[in-house]
Structures are given as C-alpha cells and as structure tokens.
Amino acid sequence: MSDVAYLAAAYAVMIGLIGWFTGQLLDRLRDVQARIEAVEEAISNPKDSDE
Amino acid sequence: MAMRGVWLMLAGLAIAGSAMVLGFVVAPGAKGFEGDSYRIIFWHVPAAWTSFLTFGMLFVGSLAWFWKRAEWGWTLAGVAAELSLLFGLCVVTSGPIWGAAEWGVPWDWTDARLNTYGVLSAIALFLVLSRRSQPDTPEFRDVFSGIGLFGFLLVPITYMATRWWQERHPGPVIGGGEENGVDSVILQIWLLAFLGMTILMIGQAMVSWEVQKCERHLAELQQRMD
C-alpha cells in the first residue's frame, strides 16, 4: 500500500469514530427526551395511559 | 445547553477538518520522515492531547465523587470516560496504521509509550462498559472512581515515556529540547487541530452531560410512577 493509502485509512477511521460517537450521542439525547415527554404525559393524564 | 453543545461540536469539527486539509495541502515535508504518512500527526497527536484533557476530567470527577460524594463529580466522570474512550480509540487505531507505513509493523510491544497508552484506552473501555452494565450503587461508584483515579496516574507516565524509555515511538518535538524542533507551519496547523478537537470535545461533553441529566430525571419520574 502507498503512503497516501495508509494516511487515508487512518483519517477515515478517526472520522468514522468521531462521526459514530457524535451520532449516537445525539440519538441518545433525542431518545431520552422523547421518553421523558411520554412519562410526563402519563403522569399528568393517568387515565389516558391506563386505556 | 444541548444546542450550544451541538454548535460547539460543529465548530470544532470545522476547525479540525480545516487543519486536516491544511496538513495535506500547506504543510511542508517533515525532517526525519519520508513521504506523506507523517501527515497523520495533524489529527493523531491532537487526539492524544485531547484524551489527556478528558482523562484529567475523569480524575477531577472521580476525586469529587470519592472525596465529597458530589453528584456532579459522578456525572463528570461518566462524561469523561466516554470521551477518553473516543479520543483514545482515535489514537490507538490511527497510530498502528501509521506504524505499518513507517515502521513496517503496526505495534511494538517493547515500546513504553504505545503500551502505556494502550492500557489507558483499555481502562476507558472498561469504565464505559462497566457503567452501562452495572447497577448504579454507591459501591459501584467507588470502584469506578478508584479505577478512574488510577487511570489518570498513567497520563504523566505516558506523556514522559518517550523521554524516559524511547524505543520506537517518535520522541517529543515540543518541549523536547533544542534538537527536537518542529517547523513553524506544521506547529501552527497542529495547534489549530488541537483547538478544533478541544472545542469538539467540549461540545460533546455538554451534550453528554445533558443526556446523563435527562437519564437521571427519567429514572426519578419512573420511580414516581411506580
């Protein structure tokens, strides 16, 4: 493999890791905010959540 | 806080990305290295420096939990463990790829810098996995914080390793004595990349902090429902 191929592979791995981590962080934030909203709604309207 | 974190992440990525491009296009060749593979340093080294900052955050958070039983310390330790793993993985994956190009082997088991940094990253991996798999009890928090404190001890050893026992990893070029200078253009691009990675890390820390805060709030709401 040439120098540039090694270089491209190394940067691709780092970009991939940073991109994956950032993406899963934002997914976790969206997910937990949606769950909080759902639970708060269930607490404020207990009858609706029972049905 | 989360939105500010997202903006900081975008700004950090833009700055670090610009530094990477400048490293390819503007930076001259480096003395002592043939070819272009040395250009890995424009992200590899700033990622390592940033990981030292995150291990420092892990130390502060672990100490605050251990000493004061501070809830913010426990949150900070969790945020810092994840970020230490991210930047540690960036270093331990890109380094061996460069090593394969420059040395002909990806890893040298006799080199102290490589091995101490590998152990540091393994500690971050252990902390992240254990935090996700173990129940949140005071005993677990104590063990987690103890390992976080121990992990930080490896940071100065890792930093000094190339000064004390240099085998294969390149020696220090900043603060490494008169013979180990670095070209001023390379240094400026390097520092720009470090600035970008630090801003990116702060943005990620803010979002991660918000996630942990929301998870605690959710657990409290669910307890109230039960």
mmCIF file of C-alpha atoms in Angstrom:
data_model
loop_
_atom_site.group_PDB
_atom_site.id
_atom_site.type_symbol
_atom_site.label_atom_id
_atom_site.label_comp_id
_atom_site.label_asym_id
_atom_site.label_seq_id
_atom_site.Cartn_x
_atom_site.Cartn_y
_atom_site.Cartn_z
ATOM 1 C CA MET A 1 0.000 0.000 0.000
ATOM 2 C CA SER A 2 1.199 3.528 -0.681
ATOM 3 C CA ASP A 3 1.776 6.210 1.943
ATOM 4 C CA VAL A 4 -1.350 8.064 0.907
ATOM 5 C CA ALA A 5 -3.491 4.922 1.229
ATOM 6 C CA TYR A 6 -2.296 4.412 4.831
ATOM 7 C CA LEU A 7 -2.941 8.087 5.527
ATOM 8 C CA ALA A 8 -6.442 7.918 4.026
ATOM 9 C CA ALA A 9 -7.219 4.766 6.050
ATOM 10 C CA ALA A 10 -6.070 6.392 9.317
ATOM 11 C CA TYR A 11 -8.119 9.567 8.758
ATOM 12 C CA ALA A 12 -11.150 7.527 7.618
ATOM 13 C CA VAL A 13 -11.032 5.518 10.867
ATOM 14 C CA MET A 14 -10.782 8.668 13.017
ATOM 15 C CA ILE A 15 -13.558 10.477 11.103
ATOM 16 C CA GLY A 16 -15.717 7.346 11.374
ATOM 17 C CA LEU A 17 -15.157 7.046 15.136
ATOM 18 C CA ILE A 18 -15.902 10.726 15.799
ATOM 19 C CA GLY A 19 -18.943 10.642 13.491
ATOM 20 C CA TRP A 20 -20.306 7.429 15.073
ATOM 21 C CA PHE A 21 -19.804 8.701 18.626
ATOM 22 C CA THR A 22 -21.394 12.088 17.883
ATOM 23 C CA GLY A 23 -24.332 10.446 16.096
ATOM 24 C CA GLN A 24 -25.073 8.000 18.923
ATOM 25 C CA LEU A 25 -24.798 10.846 21.450
ATOM 26 C CA LEU A 26 -27.463 12.856 19.605
ATOM 27 C CA ASP A 27 -29.626 9.706 19.209
ATOM 28 C CA ARG A 28 -29.417 9.052 22.966
ATOM 29 C CA LEU A 29 -30.409 12.664 23.676
ATOM 30 C CA ARG A 30 -33.426 12.506 21.350
ATOM 31 C CA ASP A 31 -34.445 9.105 22.742
ATOM 32 C CA VAL A 32 -34.269 10.089 26.413
ATOM 33 C CA GLN A 33 -36.091 13.398 25.781
ATOM 34 C CA ALA A 34 -38.905 11.531 23.989
ATOM 35 C CA ARG A 35 -39.151 9.044 26.879
ATOM 36 C CA ILE A 36 -39.303 11.865 29.436
ATOM 37 C CA GLU A 37 -42.123 13.518 27.482
ATOM 38 C CA ALA A 38 -44.028 10.223 27.334
ATOM 39 C CA VAL A 39 -43.635 9.561 31.069
ATOM 40 C CA GLU A 40 -44.581 13.149 31.985
ATOM 41 C CA GLU A 41 -47.680 12.861 29.842
ATOM 42 C CA ALA A 42 -48.551 9.560 31.505
ATOM 43 C CA ILE A 43 -48.151 11.159 34.940
ATOM 44 C CA SER A 44 -50.272 14.205 34.072
ATOM 45 C CA ASN A 45 -53.017 12.112 32.346
ATOM 46 C CA PRO A 46 -53.091 8.843 34.282
ATOM 47 C CA LYS A 47 -56.491 7.781 32.832
ATOM 48 C CA ASP A 48 -55.284 8.125 29.229
ATOM 49 C CA SER A 49 -52.242 5.998 29.927
ATOM 50 C CA ASP A 50 -54.370 3.256 31.551
ATOM 51 C CA GLU A 51 -56.578 2.863 28.457
ATOM 52 C CA MET B 1 -27.078 23.530 26.945
ATOM 53 C CA ALA B 2 -27.506 20.706 24.448
ATOM 54 C CA MET B 3 -27.981 23.095 21.494
ATOM 55 C CA ARG B 4 -24.884 25.079 22.482
ATOM 56 C CA GLY B 5 -23.039 21.769 22.636
ATOM 57 C CA VAL B 6 -24.187 20.869 19.124
ATOM 58 C CA TRP B 7 -22.971 24.221 17.787
ATOM 59 C CA LEU B 8 -19.632 23.755 19.521
ATOM 60 C CA MET B 9 -19.317 20.263 18.035
ATOM 61 C CA LEU B 10 -19.957 21.656 14.543
ATOM 62 C CA ALA B 11 -17.442 24.470 15.078
ATOM 63 C CA GLY B 12 -14.845 22.037 16.434
ATOM 64 C CA LEU B 13 -15.334 19.652 13.520
ATOM 65 C CA ALA B 14 -14.997 22.541 11.038
ATOM 66 C CA ILE B 15 -11.750 23.750 12.640
ATOM 67 C CA ALA B 16 -10.244 20.255 12.977
ATOM 68 C CA GLY B 17 -11.328 19.476 9.394
ATOM 69 C CA SER B 18 -9.701 22.666 8.120
ATOM 70 C CA ALA B 19 -6.489 21.757 9.931
ATOM 71 C CA MET B 20 -6.536 18.312 8.309
ATOM 72 C CA VAL B 21 -6.883 19.879 4.848
ATOM 73 C CA LEU B 22 -4.125 22.406 5.609
ATOM 74 C CA GLY B 23 -1.972 19.490 6.770
ATOM 75 C CA PHE B 24 -2.369 17.865 3.366
ATOM 76 C CA VAL B 25 -2.099 20.987 1.216
ATOM 77 C CA VAL B 26 0.045 23.569 3.020
ATOM 78 C CA ALA B 27 2.316 21.721 5.471
ATOM 79 C CA PRO B 28 5.826 21.038 4.172
ATOM 80 C CA GLY B 29 7.531 17.659 4.465
ATOM 81 C CA ALA B 30 8.852 16.802 7.934
ATOM 82 C CA LYS B 31 12.514 16.170 8.625
ATOM 83 C CA GLY B 32 13.246 12.595 9.572
ATOM 84 C CA PHE B 33 10.170 11.221 7.796
ATOM 85 C CA GLU B 34 9.910 10.159 4.182
ATOM 86 C CA GLY B 35 6.707 10.529 2.199
ATOM 87 C CA ASP B 36 3.299 11.719 3.293
ATOM 88 C CA SER B 37 2.398 9.279 6.038
ATOM 89 C CA TYR B 38 3.734 11.665 8.717
ATOM 90 C CA ARG B 39 0.683 13.881 7.983
ATOM 91 C CA ILE B 40 -1.258 11.615 10.322
ATOM 92 C CA ILE B 41 0.100 13.794 13.137
ATOM 93 C CA PHE B 42 -2.358 16.577 12.356
ATOM 94 C CA TRP B 43 -5.137 14.545 13.999
ATOM 95 C CA HIS B 44 -3.326 11.707 15.775
ATOM 96 C CA VAL B 45 -1.350 13.947 18.146
ATOM 97 C CA PRO B 46 -4.171 16.464 18.888
ATOM 98 C CA ALA B 47 -6.469 13.491 19.609
ATOM 99 C CA ALA B 48 -3.885 12.214 22.117
ATOM 100 C CA TRP B 49 -3.579 15.657 23.754
ATOM 101 C CA THR B 50 -7.379 15.935 23.914
ATOM 102 C CA SER B 51 -7.561 12.496 25.539
ATOM 103 C CA PHE B 52 -5.161 13.738 28.228
ATOM 104 C CA LEU B 53 -7.650 16.554 28.925
ATOM 105 C CA THR B 54 -10.529 14.068 29.168
ATOM 106 C CA PHE B 55 -8.524 11.807 31.491
ATOM 107 C CA GLY B 56 -7.925 14.933 33.574
ATOM 108 C CA MET B 57 -11.706 15.483 33.670
ATOM 109 C CA LEU B 58 -12.114 11.831 34.704
ATOM 110 C CA PHE B 59 -9.650 12.414 37.539
ATOM 111 C CA VAL B 60 -11.487 15.542 38.770
ATOM 112 C CA GLY B 61 -14.886 13.823 38.545
ATOM 113 C CA SER B 62 -13.676 10.652 40.275
ATOM 114 C CA LEU B 63 -11.992 12.649 43.022
ATOM 115 C CA ALA B 64 -15.125 14.786 43.568
ATOM 116 C CA TRP B 65 -17.231 11.634 43.960
ATOM 117 C CA PHE B 66 -14.686 9.826 46.140
ATOM 118 C CA TRP B 67 -13.963 12.746 48.422
ATOM 119 C CA LYS B 68 -17.162 14.802 48.537
ATOM 120 C CA ARG B 69 -19.767 12.346 47.215
ATOM 121 C CA ALA B 70 -20.613 15.110 44.707
ATOM 122 C CA GLU B 71 -23.270 14.138 42.165
ATOM 123 C CA TRP B 72 -21.696 16.450 39.581
ATOM 124 C CA GLY B 73 -18.450 14.530 40.035
ATOM 125 C CA TRP B 74 -20.177 11.260 39.193
ATOM 126 C CA THR B 75 -21.730 12.841 36.075
ATOM 127 C CA LEU B 76 -18.416 14.375 35.010
ATOM 128 C CA ALA B 77 -16.621 11.037 35.468
ATOM 129 C CA GLY B 78 -19.180 9.323 33.194
ATOM 130 C CA VAL B 79 -18.917 12.025 30.526
ATOM 131 C CA ALA B 80 -15.113 11.965 30.677
ATOM 132 C CA ALA B 81 -14.870 8.154 30.491
ATOM 133 C CA GLU B 82 -16.820 8.106 27.201
ATOM 134 C CA LEU B 83 -14.752 10.938 25.722
ATOM 135 C CA SER B 84 -11.498 9.319 26.869
ATOM 136 C CA LEU B 85 -12.545 6.153 25.073
ATOM 137 C CA LEU B 86 -13.409 8.066 21.879
ATOM 138 C CA PHE B 87 -10.145 10.004 21.671
ATOM 139 C CA GLY B 88 -8.165 7.018 22.939
ATOM 140 C CA LEU B 89 -9.600 4.866 20.154
ATOM 141 C CA CYS B 90 -8.735 7.562 17.593
ATOM 142 C CA VAL B 91 -5.119 7.366 18.783
ATOM 143 C CA VAL B 92 -4.754 3.580 19.096
ATOM 144 C CA THR B 93 -6.296 2.929 15.682
ATOM 145 C CA SER B 94 -4.589 5.662 13.656
ATOM 146 C CA GLY B 95 -1.190 5.094 15.296
ATOM 147 C CA PRO B 96 -0.784 1.462 14.205
ATOM 148 C CA ILE B 97 -1.880 2.343 10.648
ATOM 149 C CA TRP B 98 0.894 4.955 10.564
ATOM 150 C CA GLY B 99 3.255 2.446 12.210
ATOM 151 C CA ALA B 100 2.550 -0.088 9.481
ATOM 152 C CA ALA B 101 3.525 2.521 6.871
ATOM 153 C CA GLU B 102 6.551 3.967 8.677
ATOM 154 C CA TRP B 103 7.980 1.047 10.692
ATOM 155 C CA GLY B 104 6.610 -1.924 8.766
ATOM 156 C CA VAL B 105 4.846 -3.185 11.926
ATOM 157 C CA PRO B 106 1.671 -1.770 13.479
ATOM 158 C CA TRP B 107 2.653 -2.252 17.129
ATOM 159 C CA ASP B 108 5.881 -2.632 19.096
ATOM 160 C CA TRP B 109 5.330 -4.458 22.394
ATOM 161 C CA THR B 110 8.689 -3.190 23.707
ATOM 162 C CA ASP B 111 7.744 0.496 23.345
ATOM 163 C CA ALA B 112 6.573 2.044 26.630
ATOM 164 C CA ARG B 113 4.577 4.889 25.009
ATOM 165 C CA LEU B 114 2.493 2.510 22.915
ATOM 166 C CA ASN B 115 1.842 0.119 25.784
ATOM 167 C CA THR B 116 1.002 2.699 28.462
ATOM 168 C CA TYR B 117 -1.353 4.470 26.060
ATOM 169 C CA GLY B 118 -2.925 1.117 25.142
ATOM 170 C CA VAL B 119 -3.573 0.421 28.845
ATOM 171 C CA LEU B 120 -5.069 3.923 29.269
ATOM 172 C CA SER B 121 -7.521 3.277 26.429
ATOM 173 C CA ALA B 122 -8.346 -0.171 27.825
ATOM 174 C CA ILE B 123 -9.173 1.463 31.196
ATOM 175 C CA ALA B 124 -11.535 3.902 29.426
ATOM 176 C CA LEU B 125 -13.193 0.973 27.610
ATOM 177 C CA PHE B 126 -13.621 -0.931 30.889
ATOM 178 C CA LEU B 127 -15.140 2.135 32.601
ATOM 179 C CA VAL B 128 -17.643 2.784 29.795
ATOM 180 C CA LEU B 129 -18.722 -0.869 29.571
ATOM 181 C CA SER B 130 -18.988 -1.292 33.345
ATOM 182 C CA ARG B 131 -21.046 1.894 33.717
ATOM 183 C CA ARG B 132 -23.510 0.611 31.129
ATOM 184 C CA SER B 133 -23.773 -2.907 32.532
ATOM 185 C CA GLN B 134 -23.650 -2.483 36.329
ATOM 186 C CA PRO B 135 -26.396 -1.203 38.653
ATOM 187 C CA ASP B 136 -25.807 2.334 39.917
ATOM 188 C CA THR B 137 -24.890 1.712 43.580
ATOM 189 C CA PRO B 138 -22.529 3.658 45.887
ATOM 190 C CA GLU B 139 -20.199 0.632 45.896
ATOM 191 C CA PHE B 140 -20.025 0.579 42.094
ATOM 192 C CA ARG B 141 -19.402 4.335 42.032
ATOM 193 C CA ASP B 142 -16.489 3.871 44.447
ATOM 194 C CA VAL B 143 -14.900 1.142 42.304
ATOM 195 C CA PHE B 144 -15.444 3.180 39.122
ATOM 196 C CA SER B 145 -13.905 6.293 40.683
ATOM 197 C CA GLY B 146 -10.966 4.322 42.088
ATOM 198 C CA ILE B 147 -10.137 2.979 38.637
ATOM 199 C CA GLY B 148 -10.634 6.469 37.162
ATOM 200 C CA LEU B 149 -8.107 7.884 39.628
ATOM 201 C CA PHE B 150 -5.631 5.073 38.897
ATOM 202 C CA GLY B 151 -6.068 5.623 35.152
ATOM 203 C CA PHE B 152 -5.049 9.247 35.456
ATOM 204 C CA LEU B 153 -1.739 8.214 37.056
ATOM 205 C CA LEU B 154 -0.828 6.709 33.689
ATOM 206 C CA VAL B 155 -1.201 10.074 31.904
ATOM 207 C CA PRO B 156 2.086 11.651 33.102
ATOM 208 C CA ILE B 157 3.856 8.290 32.674
ATOM 209 C CA THR B 158 2.545 8.038 29.099
ATOM 210 C CA TYR B 159 3.486 11.654 28.400
ATOM 211 C CA MET B 160 7.038 11.167 29.695
ATOM 212 C CA ALA B 161 7.501 7.674 28.231
ATOM 213 C CA THR B 162 9.244 8.889 25.066
ATOM 214 C CA ARG B 163 11.661 10.916 27.197
ATOM 215 C CA TRP B 164 12.456 8.144 29.663
ATOM 216 C CA TRP B 165 12.442 4.992 27.513
ATOM 217 C CA GLN B 166 12.254 5.900 23.835
ATOM 218 C CA GLU B 167 12.239 2.741 21.707
ATOM 219 C CA ARG B 168 10.257 3.224 18.539
ATOM 220 C CA HIS B 169 7.615 5.935 19.008
ATOM 221 C CA PRO B 170 8.946 9.341 17.784
ATOM 222 C CA GLY B 171 10.411 11.496 20.547
ATOM 223 C CA PRO B 172 8.924 14.775 21.763
ATOM 224 C CA VAL B 173 9.102 17.697 19.338
ATOM 225 C CA ILE B 174 7.516 20.276 21.637
ATOM 226 C CA GLY B 175 9.379 20.858 24.876
ATOM 227 C CA GLY B 176 11.753 18.087 23.932
ATOM 228 C CA GLY B 177 14.968 20.095 23.874
ATOM 229 C CA GLU B 178 16.811 22.164 21.263
ATOM 230 C CA GLU B 179 17.434 19.275 18.857
ATOM 231 C CA ASN B 180 13.776 18.325 18.576
ATOM 232 C CA GLY B 181 12.230 21.407 16.973
ATOM 233 C CA VAL B 182 9.273 21.430 14.632
ATOM 234 C CA ASP B 183 8.619 23.551 11.524
ATOM 235 C CA SER B 184 6.553 26.637 12.461
ATOM 236 C CA VAL B 185 3.907 25.964 9.757
ATOM 237 C CA ILE B 186 3.467 22.380 10.969
ATOM 238 C CA LEU B 187 3.239 23.614 14.551
ATOM 239 C CA GLN B 188 0.555 26.187 13.704
ATOM 240 C CA ILE B 189 -1.575 23.612 11.870
ATOM 241 C CA TRP B 190 -1.045 21.185 14.725
ATOM 242 C CA LEU B 191 -2.241 23.723 17.292
ATOM 243 C CA LEU B 192 -5.224 24.627 15.093
ATOM 244 C CA ALA B 193 -6.223 20.957 15.014
ATOM 245 C CA PHE B 194 -5.828 20.749 18.796
ATOM 246 C CA LEU B 195 -8.059 23.813 19.187
ATOM 247 C CA GLY B 196 -10.678 22.205 16.927
ATOM 248 C CA MET B 197 -10.558 18.880 18.802
ATOM 249 C CA THR B 198 -10.789 20.634 22.162
ATOM 250 C CA ILE B 199 -13.858 22.625 21.045
ATOM 251 C CA LEU B 200 -15.377 19.419 19.608
ATOM 252 C CA MET B 201 -14.720 17.624 22.919
ATOM 253 C CA ILE B 202 -16.297 20.457 24.954
ATOM 254 C CA GLY B 203 -19.401 20.334 22.715
ATOM 255 C CA GLN B 204 -19.616 16.552 23.080
ATOM 256 C CA ALA B 205 -19.160 16.864 26.850
ATOM 257 C CA MET B 206 -22.051 19.362 27.043
ATOM 258 C CA VAL B 207 -24.388 17.086 25.068
ATOM 259 C CA SER B 208 -23.278 14.016 27.047
ATOM 260 C CA TRP B 209 -23.844 15.917 30.316
ATOM 261 C CA GLU B 210 -27.388 16.745 29.164
ATOM 262 C CA VAL B 211 -28.007 13.078 28.266
ATOM 263 C CA GLN B 212 -26.924 11.950 31.736
ATOM 264 C CA LYS B 213 -29.035 14.655 33.389
ATOM 265 C CA CYS B 214 -32.091 13.575 31.363
ATOM 266 C CA GLU B 215 -31.460 9.891 32.181
ATOM 267 C CA ARG B 216 -31.429 10.702 35.909
ATOM 268 C CA HIS B 217 -34.622 12.749 35.562
ATOM 269 C CA LEU B 218 -36.266 9.872 33.672
ATOM 270 C CA ALA B 219 -35.286 7.387 36.389
ATOM 271 C CA GLU B 220 -36.813 9.706 39.033
ATOM 272 C CA LEU B 221 -40.054 10.034 37.035
ATOM 273 C CA GLN B 222 -40.286 6.285 36.606
ATOM 274 C CA GLN B 223 -39.754 5.764 40.338
ATOM 275 C CA ARG B 224 -42.567 8.244 41.000
ATOM 276 C CA MET B 225 -44.841 6.324 38.627
ATOM 277 C CA ASP B 226 -44.033 3.004 40.319
#
